[in-house]
Tab-separated table of C-alpha atoms in Angstrom:
chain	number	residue	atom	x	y	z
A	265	UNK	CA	-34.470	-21.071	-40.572
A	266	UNK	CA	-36.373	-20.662	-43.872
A	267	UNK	CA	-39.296	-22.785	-42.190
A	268	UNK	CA	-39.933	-19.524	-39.710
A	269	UNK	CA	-39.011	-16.818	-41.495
A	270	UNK	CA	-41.100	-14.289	-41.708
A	271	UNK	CA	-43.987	-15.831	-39.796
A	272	UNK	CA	-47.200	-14.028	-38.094
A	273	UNK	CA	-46.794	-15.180	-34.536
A	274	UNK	CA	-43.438	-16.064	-32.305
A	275	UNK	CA	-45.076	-17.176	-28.466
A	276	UNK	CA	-42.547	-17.830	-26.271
A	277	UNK	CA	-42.890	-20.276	-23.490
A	278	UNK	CA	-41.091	-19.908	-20.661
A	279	UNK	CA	-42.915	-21.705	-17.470
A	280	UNK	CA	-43.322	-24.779	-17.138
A	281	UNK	CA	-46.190	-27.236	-16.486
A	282	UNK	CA	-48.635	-27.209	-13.663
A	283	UNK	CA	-46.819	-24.618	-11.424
A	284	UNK	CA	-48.643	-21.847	-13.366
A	285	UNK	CA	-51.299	-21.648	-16.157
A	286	UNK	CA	-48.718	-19.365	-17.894
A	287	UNK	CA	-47.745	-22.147	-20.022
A	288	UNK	CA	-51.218	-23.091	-21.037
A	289	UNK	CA	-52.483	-19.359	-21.725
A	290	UNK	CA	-49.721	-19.155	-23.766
A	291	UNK	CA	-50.533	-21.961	-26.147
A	292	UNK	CA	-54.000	-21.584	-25.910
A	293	UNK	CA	-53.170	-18.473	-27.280
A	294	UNK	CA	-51.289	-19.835	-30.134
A	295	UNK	CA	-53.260	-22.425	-30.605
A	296	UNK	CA	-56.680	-20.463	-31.761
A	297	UNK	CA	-53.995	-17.708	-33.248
A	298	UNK	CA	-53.495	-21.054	-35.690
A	299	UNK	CA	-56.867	-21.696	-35.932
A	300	UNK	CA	-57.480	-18.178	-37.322
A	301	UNK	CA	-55.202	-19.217	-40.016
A	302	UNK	CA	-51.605	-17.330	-38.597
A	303	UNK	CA	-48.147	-19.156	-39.252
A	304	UNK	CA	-47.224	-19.654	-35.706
A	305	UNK	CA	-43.889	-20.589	-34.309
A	306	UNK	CA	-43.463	-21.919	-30.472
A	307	UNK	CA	-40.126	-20.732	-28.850
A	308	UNK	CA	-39.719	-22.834	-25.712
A	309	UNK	CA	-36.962	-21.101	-23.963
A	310	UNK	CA	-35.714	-21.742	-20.438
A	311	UNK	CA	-38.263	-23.488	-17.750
A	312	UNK	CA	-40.444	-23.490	-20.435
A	313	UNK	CA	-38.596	-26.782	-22.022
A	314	UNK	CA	-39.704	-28.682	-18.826
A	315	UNK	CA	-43.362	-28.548	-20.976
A	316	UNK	CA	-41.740	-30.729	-23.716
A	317	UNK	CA	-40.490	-33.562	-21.387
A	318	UNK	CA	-41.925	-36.913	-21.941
A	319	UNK	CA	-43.904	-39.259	-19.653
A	320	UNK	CA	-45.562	-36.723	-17.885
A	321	UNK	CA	-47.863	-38.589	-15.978
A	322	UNK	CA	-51.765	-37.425	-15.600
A	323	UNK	CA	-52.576	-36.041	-11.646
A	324	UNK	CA	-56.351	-36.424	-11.626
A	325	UNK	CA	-56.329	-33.767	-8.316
A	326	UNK	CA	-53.677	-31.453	-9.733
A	327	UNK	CA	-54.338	-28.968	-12.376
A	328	UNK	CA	-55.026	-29.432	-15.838
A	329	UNK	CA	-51.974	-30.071	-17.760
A	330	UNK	CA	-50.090	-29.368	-21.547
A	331	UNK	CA	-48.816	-32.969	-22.639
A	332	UNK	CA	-52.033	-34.236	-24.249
A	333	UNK	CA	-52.283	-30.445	-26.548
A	334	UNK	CA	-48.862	-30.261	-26.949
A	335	UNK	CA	-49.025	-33.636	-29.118
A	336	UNK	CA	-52.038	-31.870	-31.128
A	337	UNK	CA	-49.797	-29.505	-32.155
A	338	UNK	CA	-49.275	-30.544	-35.725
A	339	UNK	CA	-53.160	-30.654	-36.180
A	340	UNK	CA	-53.342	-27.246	-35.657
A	341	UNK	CA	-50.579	-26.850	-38.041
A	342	UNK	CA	-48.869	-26.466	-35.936
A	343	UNK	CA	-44.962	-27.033	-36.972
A	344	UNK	CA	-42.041	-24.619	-36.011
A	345	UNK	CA	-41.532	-26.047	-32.250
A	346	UNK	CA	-38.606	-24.658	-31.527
A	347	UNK	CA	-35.998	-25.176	-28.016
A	348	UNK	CA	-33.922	-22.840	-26.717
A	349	UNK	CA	-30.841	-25.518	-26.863
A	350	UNK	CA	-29.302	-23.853	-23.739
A	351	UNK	CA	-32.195	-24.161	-21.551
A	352	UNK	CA	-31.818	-27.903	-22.425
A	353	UNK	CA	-28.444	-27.708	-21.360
A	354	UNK	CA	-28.917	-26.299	-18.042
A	355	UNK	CA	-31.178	-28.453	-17.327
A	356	UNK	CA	-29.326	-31.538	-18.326
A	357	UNK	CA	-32.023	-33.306	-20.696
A	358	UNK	CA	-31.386	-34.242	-24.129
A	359	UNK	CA	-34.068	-33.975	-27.091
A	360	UNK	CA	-34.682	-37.437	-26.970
A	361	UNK	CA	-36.271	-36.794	-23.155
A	362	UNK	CA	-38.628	-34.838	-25.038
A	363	UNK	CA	-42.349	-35.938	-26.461
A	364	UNK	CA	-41.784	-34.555	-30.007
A	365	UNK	CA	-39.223	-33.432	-32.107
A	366	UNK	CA	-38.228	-30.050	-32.056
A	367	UNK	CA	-35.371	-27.401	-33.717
A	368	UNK	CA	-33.142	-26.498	-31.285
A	369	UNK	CA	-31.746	-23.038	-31.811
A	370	UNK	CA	-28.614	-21.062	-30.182
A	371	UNK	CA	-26.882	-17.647	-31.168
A	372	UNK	CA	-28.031	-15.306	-33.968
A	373	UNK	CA	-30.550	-17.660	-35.162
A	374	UNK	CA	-32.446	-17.263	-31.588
A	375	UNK	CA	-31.872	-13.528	-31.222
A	376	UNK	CA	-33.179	-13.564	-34.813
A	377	UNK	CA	-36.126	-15.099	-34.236
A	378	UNK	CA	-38.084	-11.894	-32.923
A	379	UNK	CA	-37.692	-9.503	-35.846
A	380	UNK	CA	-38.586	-12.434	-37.928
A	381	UNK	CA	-41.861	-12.465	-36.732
A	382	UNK	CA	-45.089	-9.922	-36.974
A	383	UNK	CA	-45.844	-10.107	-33.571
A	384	UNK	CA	-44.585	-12.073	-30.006
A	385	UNK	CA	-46.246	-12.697	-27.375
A	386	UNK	CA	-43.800	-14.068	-24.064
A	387	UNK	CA	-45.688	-16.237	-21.600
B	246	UNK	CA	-34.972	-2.763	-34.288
B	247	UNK	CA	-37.609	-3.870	-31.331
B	248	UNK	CA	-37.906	-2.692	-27.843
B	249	UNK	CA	-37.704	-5.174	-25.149
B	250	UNK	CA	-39.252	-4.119	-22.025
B	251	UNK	CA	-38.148	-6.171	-18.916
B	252	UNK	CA	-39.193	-6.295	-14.795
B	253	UNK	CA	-37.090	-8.026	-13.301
B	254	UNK	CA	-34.109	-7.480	-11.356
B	255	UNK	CA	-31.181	-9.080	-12.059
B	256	UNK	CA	-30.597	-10.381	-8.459
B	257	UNK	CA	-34.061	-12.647	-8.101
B	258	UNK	CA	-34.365	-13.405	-11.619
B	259	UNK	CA	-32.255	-14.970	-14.857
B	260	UNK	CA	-35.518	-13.421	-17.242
B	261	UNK	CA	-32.573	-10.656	-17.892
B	262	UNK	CA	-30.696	-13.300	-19.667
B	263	UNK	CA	-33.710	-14.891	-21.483
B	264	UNK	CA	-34.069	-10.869	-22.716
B	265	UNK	CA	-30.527	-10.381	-23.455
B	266	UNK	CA	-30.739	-13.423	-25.607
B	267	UNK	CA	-33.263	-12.813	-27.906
B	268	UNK	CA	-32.048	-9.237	-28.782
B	269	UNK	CA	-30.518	-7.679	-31.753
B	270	UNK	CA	-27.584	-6.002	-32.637
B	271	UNK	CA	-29.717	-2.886	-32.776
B	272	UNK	CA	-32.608	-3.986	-30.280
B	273	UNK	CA	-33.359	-1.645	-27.043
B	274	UNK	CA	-33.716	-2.684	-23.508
B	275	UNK	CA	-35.901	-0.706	-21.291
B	276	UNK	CA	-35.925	-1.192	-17.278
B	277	UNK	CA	-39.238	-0.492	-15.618
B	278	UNK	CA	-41.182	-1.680	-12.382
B	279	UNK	CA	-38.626	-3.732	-10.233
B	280	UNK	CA	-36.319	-4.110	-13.314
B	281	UNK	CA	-34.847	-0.789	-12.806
B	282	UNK	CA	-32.715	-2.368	-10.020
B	283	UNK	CA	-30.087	-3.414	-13.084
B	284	UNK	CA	-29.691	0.502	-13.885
B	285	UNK	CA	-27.396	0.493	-10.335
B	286	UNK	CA	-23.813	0.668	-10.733
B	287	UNK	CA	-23.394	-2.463	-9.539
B	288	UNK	CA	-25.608	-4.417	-11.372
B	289	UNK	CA	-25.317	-2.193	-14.639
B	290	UNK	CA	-22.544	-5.166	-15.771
B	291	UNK	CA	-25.084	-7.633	-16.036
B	292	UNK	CA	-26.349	-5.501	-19.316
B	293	UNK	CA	-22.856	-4.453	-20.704
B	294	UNK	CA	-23.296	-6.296	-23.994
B	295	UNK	CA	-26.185	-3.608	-24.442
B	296	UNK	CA	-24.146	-0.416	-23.766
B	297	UNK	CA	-25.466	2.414	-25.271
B	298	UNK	CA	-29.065	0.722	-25.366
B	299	UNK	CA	-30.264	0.303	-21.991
B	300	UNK	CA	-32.737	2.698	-20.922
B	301	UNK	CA	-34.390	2.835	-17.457
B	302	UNK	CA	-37.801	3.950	-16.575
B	303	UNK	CA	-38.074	7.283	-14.448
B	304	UNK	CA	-41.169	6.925	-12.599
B	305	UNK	CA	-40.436	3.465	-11.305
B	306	UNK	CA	-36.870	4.383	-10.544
B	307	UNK	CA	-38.124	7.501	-8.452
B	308	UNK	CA	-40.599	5.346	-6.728
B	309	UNK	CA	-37.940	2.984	-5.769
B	310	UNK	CA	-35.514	6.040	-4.687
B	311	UNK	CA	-32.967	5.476	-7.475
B	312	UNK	CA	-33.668	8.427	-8.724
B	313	UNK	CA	-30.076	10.091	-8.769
B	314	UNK	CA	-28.484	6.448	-7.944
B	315	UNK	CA	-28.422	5.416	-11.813
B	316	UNK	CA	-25.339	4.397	-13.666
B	317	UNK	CA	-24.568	7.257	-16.172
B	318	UNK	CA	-23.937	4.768	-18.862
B	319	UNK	CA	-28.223	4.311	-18.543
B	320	UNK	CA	-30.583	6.508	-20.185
B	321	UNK	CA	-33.218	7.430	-18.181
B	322	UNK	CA	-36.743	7.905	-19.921
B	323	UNK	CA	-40.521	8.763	-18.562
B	324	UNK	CA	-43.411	7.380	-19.461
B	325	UNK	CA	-43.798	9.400	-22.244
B	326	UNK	CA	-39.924	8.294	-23.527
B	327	UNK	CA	-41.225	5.054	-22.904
B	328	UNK	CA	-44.428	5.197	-25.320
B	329	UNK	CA	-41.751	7.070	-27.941
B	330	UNK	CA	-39.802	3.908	-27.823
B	331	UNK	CA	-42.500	2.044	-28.971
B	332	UNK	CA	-43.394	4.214	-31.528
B	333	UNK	CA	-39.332	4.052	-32.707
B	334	UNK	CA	-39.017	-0.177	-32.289
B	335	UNK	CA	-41.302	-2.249	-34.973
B	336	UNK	CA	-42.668	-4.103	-32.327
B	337	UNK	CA	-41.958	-5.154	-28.419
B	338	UNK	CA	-41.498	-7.748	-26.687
B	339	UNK	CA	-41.950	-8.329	-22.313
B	340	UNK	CA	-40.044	-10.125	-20.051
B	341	UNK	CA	-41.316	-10.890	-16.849
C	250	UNK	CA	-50.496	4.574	-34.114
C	251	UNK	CA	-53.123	2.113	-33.453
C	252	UNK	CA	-52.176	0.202	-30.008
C	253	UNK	CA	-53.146	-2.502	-27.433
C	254	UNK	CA	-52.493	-3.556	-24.532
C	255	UNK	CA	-52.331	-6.926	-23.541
C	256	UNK	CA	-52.769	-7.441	-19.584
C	257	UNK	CA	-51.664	-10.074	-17.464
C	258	UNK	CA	-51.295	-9.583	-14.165
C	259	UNK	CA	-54.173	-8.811	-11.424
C	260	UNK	CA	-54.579	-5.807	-9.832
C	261	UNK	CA	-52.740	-4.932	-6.273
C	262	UNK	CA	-50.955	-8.039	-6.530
C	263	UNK	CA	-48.644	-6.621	-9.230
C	264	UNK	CA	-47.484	-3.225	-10.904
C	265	UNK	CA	-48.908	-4.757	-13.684
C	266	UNK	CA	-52.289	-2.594	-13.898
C	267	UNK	CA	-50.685	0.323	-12.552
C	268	UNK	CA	-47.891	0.196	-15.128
C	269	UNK	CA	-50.072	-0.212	-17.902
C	270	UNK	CA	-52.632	2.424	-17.111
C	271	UNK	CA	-50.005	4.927	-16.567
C	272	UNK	CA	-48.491	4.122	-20.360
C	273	UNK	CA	-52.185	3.641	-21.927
C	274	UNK	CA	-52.590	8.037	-20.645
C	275	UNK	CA	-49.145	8.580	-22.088
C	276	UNK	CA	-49.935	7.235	-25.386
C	277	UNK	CA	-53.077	8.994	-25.560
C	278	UNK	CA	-51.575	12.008	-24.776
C	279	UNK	CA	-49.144	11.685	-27.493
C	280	UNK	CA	-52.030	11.555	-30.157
C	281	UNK	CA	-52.193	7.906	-30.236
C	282	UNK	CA	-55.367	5.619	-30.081
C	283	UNK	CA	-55.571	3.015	-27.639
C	284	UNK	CA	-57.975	0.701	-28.919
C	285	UNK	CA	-58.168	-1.682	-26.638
C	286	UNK	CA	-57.085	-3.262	-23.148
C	287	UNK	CA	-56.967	-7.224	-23.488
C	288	UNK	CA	-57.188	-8.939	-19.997
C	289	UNK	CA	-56.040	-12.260	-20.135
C	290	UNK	CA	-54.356	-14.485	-17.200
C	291	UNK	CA	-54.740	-13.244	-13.745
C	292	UNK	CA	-55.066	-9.739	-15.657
C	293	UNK	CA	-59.072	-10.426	-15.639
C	294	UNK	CA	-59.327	-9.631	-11.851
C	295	UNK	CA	-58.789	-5.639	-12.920
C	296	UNK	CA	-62.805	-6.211	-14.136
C	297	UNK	CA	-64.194	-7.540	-11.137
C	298	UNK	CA	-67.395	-5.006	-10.324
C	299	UNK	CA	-67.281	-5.605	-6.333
C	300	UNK	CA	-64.112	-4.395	-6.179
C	301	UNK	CA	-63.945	-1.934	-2.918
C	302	UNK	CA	-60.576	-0.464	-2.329
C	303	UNK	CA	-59.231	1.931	0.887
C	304	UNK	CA	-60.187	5.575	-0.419
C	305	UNK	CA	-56.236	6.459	-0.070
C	306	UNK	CA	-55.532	4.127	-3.196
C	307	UNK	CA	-56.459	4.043	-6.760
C	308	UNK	CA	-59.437	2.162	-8.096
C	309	UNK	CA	-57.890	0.620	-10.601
C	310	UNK	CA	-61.638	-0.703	-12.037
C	311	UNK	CA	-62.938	2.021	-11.984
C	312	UNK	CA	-59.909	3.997	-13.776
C	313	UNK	CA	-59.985	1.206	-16.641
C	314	UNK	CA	-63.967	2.306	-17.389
C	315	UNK	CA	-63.022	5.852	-17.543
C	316	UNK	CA	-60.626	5.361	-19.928
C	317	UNK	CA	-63.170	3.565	-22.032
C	318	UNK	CA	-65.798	6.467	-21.349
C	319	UNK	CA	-63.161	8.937	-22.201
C	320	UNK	CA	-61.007	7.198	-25.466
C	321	UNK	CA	-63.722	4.898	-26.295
C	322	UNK	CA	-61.014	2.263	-25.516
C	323	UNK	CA	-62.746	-1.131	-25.656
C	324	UNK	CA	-61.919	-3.316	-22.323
C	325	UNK	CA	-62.017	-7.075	-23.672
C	326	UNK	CA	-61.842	-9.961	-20.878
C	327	UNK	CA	-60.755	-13.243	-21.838
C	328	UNK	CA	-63.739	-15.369	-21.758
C	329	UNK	CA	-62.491	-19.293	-20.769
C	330	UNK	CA	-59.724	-16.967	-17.930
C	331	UNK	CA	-62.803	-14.601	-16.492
C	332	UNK	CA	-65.484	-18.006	-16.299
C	333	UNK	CA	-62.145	-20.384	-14.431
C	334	UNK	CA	-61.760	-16.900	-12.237
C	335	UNK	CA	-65.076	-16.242	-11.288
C	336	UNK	CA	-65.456	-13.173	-13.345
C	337	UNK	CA	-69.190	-13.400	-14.640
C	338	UNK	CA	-71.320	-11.314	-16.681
C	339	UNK	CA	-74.560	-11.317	-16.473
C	340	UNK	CA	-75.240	-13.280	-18.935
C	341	UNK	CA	-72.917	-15.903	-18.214
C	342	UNK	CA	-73.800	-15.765	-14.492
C	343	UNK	CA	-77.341	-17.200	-15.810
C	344	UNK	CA	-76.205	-19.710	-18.026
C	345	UNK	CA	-74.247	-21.043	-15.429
C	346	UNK	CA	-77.015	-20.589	-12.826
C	347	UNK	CA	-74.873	-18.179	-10.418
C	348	UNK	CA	-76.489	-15.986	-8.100
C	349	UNK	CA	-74.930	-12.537	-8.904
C	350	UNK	CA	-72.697	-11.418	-11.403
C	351	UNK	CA	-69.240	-9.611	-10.744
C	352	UNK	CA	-68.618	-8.213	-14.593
C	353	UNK	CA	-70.550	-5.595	-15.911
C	354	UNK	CA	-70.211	-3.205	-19.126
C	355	UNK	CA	-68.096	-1.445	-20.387
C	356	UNK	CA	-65.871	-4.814	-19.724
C	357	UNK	CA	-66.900	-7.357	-22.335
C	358	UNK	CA	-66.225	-11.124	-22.284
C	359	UNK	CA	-64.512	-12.114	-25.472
C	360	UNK	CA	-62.424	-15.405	-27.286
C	361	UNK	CA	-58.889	-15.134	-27.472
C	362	UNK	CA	-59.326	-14.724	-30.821
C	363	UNK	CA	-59.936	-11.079	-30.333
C	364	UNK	CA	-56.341	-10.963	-29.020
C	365	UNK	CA	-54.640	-12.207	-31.998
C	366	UNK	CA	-57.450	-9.932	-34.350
C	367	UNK	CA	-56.080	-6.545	-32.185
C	368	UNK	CA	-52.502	-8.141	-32.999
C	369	UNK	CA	-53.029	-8.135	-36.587
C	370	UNK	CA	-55.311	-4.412	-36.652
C	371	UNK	CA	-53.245	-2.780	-34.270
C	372	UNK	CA	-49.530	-1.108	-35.343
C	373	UNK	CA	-48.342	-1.569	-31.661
C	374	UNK	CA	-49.186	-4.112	-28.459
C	375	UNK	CA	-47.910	-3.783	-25.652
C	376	UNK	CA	-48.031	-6.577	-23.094
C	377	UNK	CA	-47.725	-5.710	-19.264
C	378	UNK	CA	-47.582	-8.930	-16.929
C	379	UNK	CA	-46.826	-9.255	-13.666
C-alpha cells in the first residue's frame, strides 16, 4: 500500500481493448499526466483487466490497440499497476495470463484507493 | 469522504458494483441520468450496504416519472443538492 | 470553489452534455467559478460549428459558447480526440490541407495536458460521460 499512498492521480480502467477507445483515452491520459511529473497509479478494475492479457495479437485493419504502451509503462514511471483481483476472478485468468506484473488488490485496500489519491479519473 | 456519482441502472449494468466497491465507509452515492432507476423500491436492495448515503437526482428522476415512485430510504436532491455535494465530498469520482 | 468539468460523451447521443450543462449553471449560481469545460472522448462532438439542430431542442453548441461569453468559462477540446474526429480548427484544417473547418473560437484545441493542469488548479472536477 505504502507504494500508492498518497499519490496525485488514481485512473481507473475499466473497458477493455479495441471495443472502445475508452481504454486508450484513459491511459493516454495518464500517461502525459506522468510526463508532467504526477505519481500516477493505474486501477484496472473489471473488463478493464482484459487490457493486461498477454499475446494480444496486432490486427493491421482493426483499431489501434494498448499492448505495445502498456509495456512502456515503467518508462513513463510508470509503476503502481494495480488489478482489481475480482475482476480476474470472474473472468477466470490468473496473473500469470497477464503481460506484466501487477498488485492485485481486494477489500479495504481497493475502496481505499480513492481517498488516497488527489484526483481520479474512471475511464 | 468523496461523492461518487453513477448512471447506470442496476438492471443493464454491474458499473453499480464497480461503484459500490471503491467506496468508503463514509463515501456518498448519488443516482442521476438513467441511474436513478436503483432509487425504486425494488432495486433500492442492490445499494443497501449504502443506507443512509444514497441520494437520487430530482430532475432526472422527474424526467423519467419516478418522481413520487422513490424508496423513502433515498434522499432525493436537485441540481443544486447535487453541486452542494461536491462542495461537501473532497473530490468525485463517475461511474458510467 | 474553483471547478471543471471533464466531458465525455457527444451530444444527443447521451445525457452527457445535457447533464453537465445543467450542473455547470447550478454551480455558477451558487457563487462558484467554472473555469473550464474539458472535451475529451466522443465529448469533442459538443464543438462541432455545423451543428444544426430541430428549433424544438436545445443547441447544445451554442449553449456551451454562451456560457463562455457569460462566465468566461474556457471550452478546451482535446487536440489528438477533435483531429481522429474530424473536429478542425482553422488552423489545423490548413495544416492538414482540409477544405473547411468545423471548430471555431471560443472552443480551443488543447493537449491533454491541460486536463491534468485544471486537475491540479482546480478544487473540484467533475467528469460527466456517457
Amino acid at each position: 500500500m505504502t507504494a500508492h499512498a498518497s499519490s496525485d492521480l488514481l485512473v481507473i480502467l475499466r473497458h477493455g481493448p479495441h471495443g472502445s477507445s475508452l481504454l486508450r483515452d484513459g491511459l493516454d491520459a495518464a500517461l502525459v499526466a506522468a510526463a508532467f511529473g504526477q505519481r500516477v497509479s493505474l486501477l484496472f478494475m473489471g473488463e478493464g483487466v482484459m487490457a493486461l492479457v498477454d499475446d494480444q495479437q496486432t490486427d493491421p485493419l482493426g483499431p489501434k490497440g494498448t499492448a505495445a504502451t502498456l509495456t512502456m509503462l515503467t518508462m513513463y514511471d510508470i509503476e503502481t499497476i494495480l488489478v482489481e483481483e475480482a475482476a480476474l476472478e470472474h473472468i477466470g485468468l490468473a496473473p500469470s495470463d497477464l503481460m506484466l506484473p501487477v498488485c492485485l488488490m481486494s477489500g479495504k485496500a481497493l475502496s481505499a484507493l480513492p481517498a488516497s489519491h488527489r484526483l481520479v479519473l474512471t475511464f | 469522504m468523496l461523492l461518487h456519482v453513477l448512471n447506470r441502472a442496476p438492471t443493464t449494468s454491474r458499473v453499480y458494483q464497480q461503484a459500490l466497491a471503491m467506496m468508503g465507509e463514509e463515501d456518498r452515492l448519488l443516482l442521476v441520468e438513467d441511474g436513478v432507476q436503483g432509487a425504486l423500491p425494488q432495486m433500492v436492495r442492490h445499494f443497501s450496504e449504502v443506507h443512509g448515503r444514497l441520494f437520487a437526482l430530482r430532475e432526472d428522476l422527474a424526467s423519467r416519472g419516478l418522481l413520487g415512485r422513490c424508496d423513502a430510504s433515498v434522499q432525493v436532491v436537485d441540481v443544486d443538492g447535487f453541486v452542494h455535494l461536491t462542495e461537501q465530498a473532497e473530490r468525485t469520482v463517475s461511474w458510467y | 470553489m474553483r471547478y471543471a468539468i471533464l466531458l465525455l460523451g457527444a451530444p444527443y447521443s447521451h445525457q452527457a452534455s445535457h447533464s453537465a450543462l445543467r450542473f455547470a449553471h447550478a454551480l455558477i449560481a451558487r457563487g462558484h467559478a467554472l473555469q473550464a469545460v474539458f472535451f475529451y472522448h466522443d465529448g469533442v462532438h459538443n464543438a462541432a460549428r455545423l451543428a444544426a439542430p430541430p428549433q424544438d431542442e436545445r443547441h447544445l453548441t451554442d449553449e456551451w459558447i454562451a456560457l463562455h461569453a457569460e462566465h468566461g468559462t474556457s471550452l478546451e477540446v482535446c487536440i489528438a480526440a477533435a483531429l481522429r474526429r474530424g473536429l478542425v480548427d482553422e488552423r489545423e484544417a490548413v495544416r492538414h490541407g482540409k477544405s473547411g473547418h468545423s471548430l471555431e473560437a471560443p472552443f480551443e484545441l488543447t493537449g491533454l495536458g491541460q486536463l491534468i493542469d485544471l486537475g491540479q488548479r482546480c478544487d473540484r472536477l467533475i467528469t460527466f460521460a456517457p
